[in-house]
């Protein structure tokens, strides 16, 4: 959810983490649909509070800060009072709003005068956030069928290693509602087919029980699985990209190089995936999603996004890039350290992701899933990140 207060890394602060010094960030901020200031807590403000909170609860939630000067955002502390502000505001809302909105309130005291401070009220949607999160998690359980990969003897890898990207369109009717008319479905399919054509990629369409699956054709998909985009009636999407697995002579050469160069070489039965080829596949497929959203006059602010790993646990990353080989000599090979898992869900409607692009997100987070140290303060780690992301494009 949106927060007007950020931590040292520029990440939104939760209400529980707000400190008095953070309030200076409000100076000069403009009030808007999710932020409102009140300088005092007099009778006039008390009458307005239920309406403000109800308005936030019926839109996207928001922050009411009492003890901040209107117009300037300057801190103007209010008395602590004899009653808890949460109780006072809750009683005001119960008198005037039904059902009472969900909110949390904190009195953030001035360290130099604990009897004065600022009241910060965080208003949630009427249980919308809870329902939305559950709905997104249900959506992130879709699976597109792929045949089993031929893993080396003794490998613990189960199934085809796949990187999944979920893009859930929020604010749409329940999936229990009837599917759109056939002309609407056909029109969306035509748009998706066009974006494949724009990039010189063919596709074949399969009908699932509640979706259309657009697959990149392969000469023998039973042994060379390729990518798929699943399109749902509400324009939610799922991208499934099988990793490019090294086999035969390519695998033998890579294993020989890593065995000689890596401080921690891969096990003899390790499954190796080609970093460059897989990233190119991930990025090119995610670019189709960007094009579809643009062609369909949609906006990324309507989406929540998450990624998932399938069959990736223990898979080892291979690249012949000199930076990667130097890194392996110092630290060992990169491999996916987790079992199958889904990432945290990112909501793109909070104003912080206006420049979201599926291609960049999918590309960088594919490597993150494989153990690449994104966001590390170590210069050597950042050099590796830059090198591998560069070789993939």
XYZ file of C-alpha atoms in Angstrom:
393
model
C 0.000 0.000 0.000
C 1.046 3.625 -0.576
C 2.983 5.310 2.223
C 4.046 8.985 2.293
C 6.992 8.062 4.531
C 10.078 6.189 3.307
C 12.992 4.491 5.028
C 16.689 5.077 4.298
C 16.535 2.699 1.316
C 13.547 4.525 -0.183
C 11.069 1.788 0.740
C 7.573 2.669 2.061
C 7.362 2.651 5.841
C 4.616 0.840 7.698
C 2.671 2.616 10.427
C 4.450 0.610 13.136
C 7.859 1.836 11.939
C 7.046 5.554 11.757
C 9.293 7.703 13.954
C 8.885 11.344 14.884
C 11.859 12.380 12.740
C 10.169 10.789 9.709
C 7.401 13.390 9.855
C 9.714 16.000 8.347
C 9.282 14.086 5.067
C 5.731 15.443 4.956
C 6.948 19.020 4.658
C 6.046 20.254 1.203
C 4.031 17.142 0.288
C 0.663 17.806 -1.287
C -2.513 16.337 0.093
C -4.355 14.052 -2.268
C -6.675 11.085 -2.591
C -4.571 9.057 -0.120
C -3.103 11.724 2.178
C -4.743 14.401 4.314
C -3.403 16.749 6.991
C -5.184 18.331 9.956
C -3.370 20.827 12.150
C -5.563 20.368 15.237
C -8.046 17.896 16.670
C -10.775 20.344 17.580
C -14.526 19.916 17.261
C -14.569 20.843 13.564
C -11.931 18.214 12.721
C -13.694 15.603 14.858
C -16.834 16.078 12.796
C -14.873 15.592 9.568
C -12.800 12.571 10.625
C -15.485 9.887 10.013
C -16.113 11.213 6.499
C -12.384 11.336 5.717
C -11.810 7.799 6.945
C -14.867 6.438 5.117
C -13.718 8.137 1.914
C -10.267 6.527 2.188
C -11.795 3.144 2.976
C -14.017 3.276 -0.090
C -11.177 4.156 -2.470
C -7.609 2.910 -2.034
C -7.047 3.475 1.659
C -4.991 6.399 2.896
C -3.188 8.315 5.636
C -4.713 10.965 7.894
C -2.093 12.876 9.886
C -3.241 15.129 12.717
C -0.669 17.658 13.876
C 0.526 18.680 10.425
C -0.116 22.149 9.031
C -2.380 22.262 5.978
C -0.621 23.515 2.881
C 2.960 23.368 4.148
C 3.200 19.930 5.772
C 5.043 21.441 8.731
C 4.844 19.555 12.042
C 2.525 21.223 14.599
C 2.304 18.832 17.575
C -1.020 18.269 19.325
C -1.511 17.336 23.004
C -1.406 13.648 23.909
C -4.773 13.906 25.640
C -6.278 11.768 28.353
C -7.960 9.239 26.069
C -6.287 6.999 23.475
C -6.688 8.499 20.005
C -7.542 5.098 18.519
C -10.507 4.799 20.877
C -11.654 8.369 20.255
C -11.494 8.053 16.468
C -13.073 4.592 16.584
C -16.016 5.908 18.576
C -16.480 8.824 16.157
C -16.580 6.403 13.235
C -19.007 3.996 14.944
C -21.415 6.854 15.526
C -21.442 8.061 11.933
C -20.271 5.247 9.609
C -21.704 1.755 9.202
C -19.952 -0.595 8.915
C -17.072 1.051 10.748
C -13.975 1.283 8.523
C -10.789 -0.590 9.410
C -7.976 1.684 10.537
C -4.915 1.784 12.794
C -3.807 4.863 14.701
C -0.615 5.818 16.543
C 0.323 8.786 18.656
C 3.933 9.521 17.645
C 5.360 11.517 20.527
C 7.859 14.358 20.250
C 11.064 12.997 21.885
C 11.708 16.393 23.461
C 8.162 16.675 24.856
C 6.415 13.265 25.243
C 3.094 14.955 26.098
C 2.860 16.353 22.570
C 3.104 14.661 19.213
C 1.364 13.760 15.953
C -1.515 11.330 15.383
C -0.986 9.106 12.332
C -4.031 7.178 11.093
C -3.687 4.479 8.430
C -6.987 3.562 6.804
C -7.357 0.221 5.031
C -9.962 -0.692 2.466
C -13.092 -2.441 3.697
C -11.419 -5.872 3.851
C -10.551 -5.409 0.195
C -6.837 -5.858 0.767
C -7.383 -9.215 2.457
C -9.735 -10.446 -0.233
C -7.496 -9.155 -3.006
C -4.428 -10.885 -1.595
C -6.276 -14.188 -1.345
C -7.587 -13.793 -4.887
C -4.117 -13.125 -6.277
C -2.645 -16.121 -4.426
C -5.364 -18.369 -5.856
C -4.529 -17.118 -9.320
C -0.830 -17.885 -8.751
C -1.539 -21.606 -8.640
C -2.118 -22.034 -12.378
C 0.078 -24.528 -14.216
C 0.700 -25.022 -17.922
C 1.673 -28.596 -18.755
C 5.214 -29.353 -19.855
C 6.824 -32.770 -20.334
C 9.481 -33.981 -17.933
C 13.060 -33.026 -18.700
C 15.688 -35.734 -19.135
C 17.769 -35.040 -16.027
C 21.247 -36.557 -15.589
C 21.370 -39.803 -13.656
C 21.325 -39.113 -9.928
C 19.904 -35.592 -10.276
C 17.414 -34.482 -7.628
C 15.650 -32.154 -10.077
C 12.024 -33.104 -10.611
C 10.311 -31.970 -13.775
C 11.113 -29.270 -16.311
C 12.731 -26.173 -14.724
C 10.292 -23.332 -15.423
C 10.182 -19.628 -14.599
C 6.582 -18.383 -14.256
C 5.434 -14.772 -14.239
C 1.888 -14.060 -13.015
C 0.130 -10.829 -13.956
C -3.226 -10.568 -12.228
C -5.602 -7.830 -13.347
C -7.238 -6.348 -10.265
C -10.647 -4.833 -9.790
C -12.362 -7.166 -12.217
C -15.507 -9.219 -11.550
C -15.214 -12.607 -9.891
C -13.911 -15.464 -12.004
C -17.250 -17.140 -11.326
C -18.993 -14.757 -13.705
C -19.678 -15.929 -17.276
C -16.821 -15.614 -19.757
C -17.020 -12.753 -22.272
C -18.842 -13.284 -25.573
C -16.936 -15.118 -28.256
C -16.283 -11.954 -30.334
C -14.544 -10.356 -27.334
C -12.383 -13.448 -26.793
C -11.538 -13.548 -30.488
C -10.597 -9.873 -30.464
C -8.192 -10.371 -27.536
C -6.701 -13.419 -29.215
C -6.170 -11.380 -32.378
C -4.304 -8.694 -30.423
C -2.046 -11.294 -28.797
C -1.374 -12.929 -32.145
C -0.436 -9.517 -33.590
C 2.146 -8.847 -30.895
C 3.719 -12.231 -31.655
C 3.797 -11.281 -35.324
C 5.339 -7.861 -34.572
C 8.333 -9.595 -33.026
C 8.612 -12.140 -35.822
C 7.466 -15.006 -33.604
C 4.887 -17.567 -34.560
C 2.371 -18.922 -32.097
C -0.230 -21.615 -31.880
C -3.337 -21.262 -29.745
C -4.714 -23.915 -27.431
C -8.081 -23.603 -25.704
C -8.108 -24.382 -21.981
C -11.257 -24.571 -19.876
C -11.103 -20.869 -18.904
C -8.187 -19.444 -20.869
C -6.296 -19.334 -24.138
C -2.719 -20.631 -24.204
C -0.366 -19.120 -26.799
C 2.663 -21.356 -27.332
C 5.813 -20.670 -29.280
C 5.944 -23.630 -31.672
C 8.934 -25.966 -31.542
C 9.831 -28.680 -34.034
C 9.549 -31.317 -31.346
C 7.963 -29.874 -28.231
C 8.135 -33.225 -26.460
C 11.922 -32.858 -26.230
C 12.348 -29.077 -26.686
C 9.673 -27.369 -24.592
C 9.185 -23.702 -25.339
C 7.402 -20.752 -23.790
C 3.693 -20.115 -23.338
C 1.443 -17.179 -22.455
C -1.885 -17.975 -20.842
C -4.528 -15.264 -21.371
C -7.633 -15.099 -19.211
C -11.011 -13.490 -19.948
C -10.261 -10.489 -17.708
C -6.820 -9.859 -19.326
C -4.929 -11.487 -16.491
C -1.904 -13.321 -17.882
C 0.619 -15.973 -16.979
C 3.979 -16.394 -18.686
C 5.710 -19.785 -18.465
C 9.299 -19.995 -19.710
C 11.154 -23.329 -19.568
C 14.848 -22.897 -18.832
C 17.263 -23.826 -21.612
C 18.936 -26.966 -20.270
C 22.408 -27.929 -21.460
C 22.723 -31.443 -22.860
C 25.270 -33.561 -24.715
C 28.588 -32.004 -25.707
C 27.537 -28.517 -24.524
C 26.910 -29.824 -21.036
C 30.162 -31.798 -21.022
C 32.191 -28.702 -21.994
C 30.448 -26.542 -19.375
C 30.967 -29.152 -16.651
C 34.632 -29.431 -17.560
C 35.112 -25.656 -17.385
C 33.320 -25.303 -14.049
C 35.119 -28.281 -12.551
C 38.417 -26.583 -13.332
C 37.459 -22.989 -12.524
C 34.860 -23.041 -9.745
C 35.817 -22.946 -6.093
C 32.631 -24.975 -5.449
C 32.024 -26.855 -8.732
C 28.622 -28.400 -9.482
C 27.908 -32.003 -8.546
C 28.454 -34.494 -11.399
C 24.693 -35.009 -11.784
C 23.792 -31.291 -11.635
C 21.318 -29.864 -14.135
C 22.887 -26.884 -15.933
C 20.855 -24.131 -17.532
C 22.246 -21.724 -20.111
C 22.049 -18.254 -18.522
C 22.308 -16.286 -21.760
C 19.847 -18.356 -23.781
C 17.314 -18.606 -20.952
C 17.417 -14.879 -20.161
C 16.914 -14.042 -23.823
C 13.912 -16.350 -23.866
C 12.484 -14.836 -20.677
C 13.033 -11.245 -21.829
C 11.668 -11.710 -25.334
C 8.535 -13.421 -24.050
C 7.943 -10.796 -21.352
C 8.274 -8.103 -24.029
C 5.172 -9.629 -25.627
C 3.250 -8.900 -22.427
C 4.380 -5.267 -22.532
C 3.216 -5.028 -26.143
C -0.134 -6.672 -25.375
C -0.854 -4.263 -22.521
C -0.028 -1.304 -24.784
C -2.036 -2.622 -27.755
C -5.037 -3.330 -25.526
C -4.971 0.183 -23.952
C -4.489 -1.353 -20.529
C -2.251 0.043 -17.776
C 0.227 -1.744 -15.533
C -1.340 0.075 -12.575
C -4.253 -2.356 -12.953
C -2.048 -5.386 -12.222
C -0.456 -7.320 -9.392
C 2.631 -9.343 -10.265
C 4.518 -12.297 -8.805
C 6.957 -14.893 -10.087
C 7.266 -18.597 -9.337
C 9.867 -21.314 -9.690
C 8.903 -24.790 -10.811
C 11.430 -27.608 -10.687
C 14.289 -25.143 -10.211
C 15.641 -26.255 -6.814
C 19.343 -27.052 -7.119
C 19.573 -26.092 -10.794
C 23.020 -24.631 -11.598
C 23.558 -21.537 -13.712
C 26.034 -21.723 -16.605
C 27.619 -18.855 -18.490
C 30.923 -18.566 -20.319
C 31.074 -14.859 -19.484
C 34.555 -14.125 -18.001
C 33.017 -12.189 -15.097
C 30.920 -15.187 -14.136
C 33.864 -17.563 -14.381
C 35.956 -15.264 -12.161
C 33.075 -15.134 -9.693
C 32.850 -18.943 -9.681
C 36.567 -19.187 -8.976
C 36.096 -17.032 -5.853
C 32.656 -18.045 -4.617
C 31.528 -21.169 -6.469
C 28.722 -21.597 -8.984
C 25.336 -19.925 -8.690
C 22.411 -22.238 -8.173
C 18.793 -21.992 -7.151
C 18.792 -22.567 -3.400
C 15.064 -22.848 -2.764
C 12.391 -25.392 -3.479
C 9.416 -24.437 -5.639
C 8.097 -21.124 -4.356
C 6.142 -18.002 -5.249
C 7.633 -14.560 -4.689
C 6.025 -11.754 -2.744
C 3.144 -10.138 -4.593
C 3.743 -6.621 -5.889
C 0.780 -4.348 -6.394
C 1.381 -1.925 -9.229
C -1.459 0.456 -8.319
C 0.447 2.228 -5.540
C 2.036 4.877 -7.751
C 5.531 3.461 -7.208
C 5.551 1.283 -10.335
C 4.486 3.703 -13.060
C 7.466 2.644 -15.158
C 6.972 -1.095 -14.601
C 7.975 -3.172 -17.597
C 7.448 -6.910 -17.653
C 10.613 -7.454 -19.713
C 12.984 -5.866 -17.193
C 11.161 -7.370 -14.214
C 11.130 -10.895 -15.614
C 14.741 -10.771 -16.766
C 16.257 -9.562 -13.511
C 14.065 -11.726 -11.294
C 14.846 -14.846 -13.295
C 18.461 -14.382 -12.254
C 17.445 -13.517 -8.702
C 15.658 -16.871 -8.561
C 18.895 -18.539 -9.654
C 20.934 -16.981 -6.856
C 22.172 -13.787 -8.506
C 22.759 -11.261 -5.689
C 20.480 -8.413 -6.810
C 20.759 -5.317 -4.642
C 23.976 -6.432 -2.938
C 26.228 -3.672 -1.540
C 29.251 -5.657 -2.750
C 30.880 -4.166 -5.885
C 31.879 -7.620 -7.113
C 28.279 -8.818 -6.882
C 27.058 -5.792 -8.816
C 29.674 -6.365 -11.522
C 28.362 -9.919 -11.907
C 24.746 -8.733 -12.089
C 25.596 -6.185 -14.792
C 27.596 -8.723 -16.798
C 24.948 -11.451 -16.827
C 22.057 -9.088 -17.522
C 24.076 -7.539 -20.363
C 24.960 -10.871 -21.985
C 21.308 -11.855 -22.030
C 20.226 -9.054 -24.360
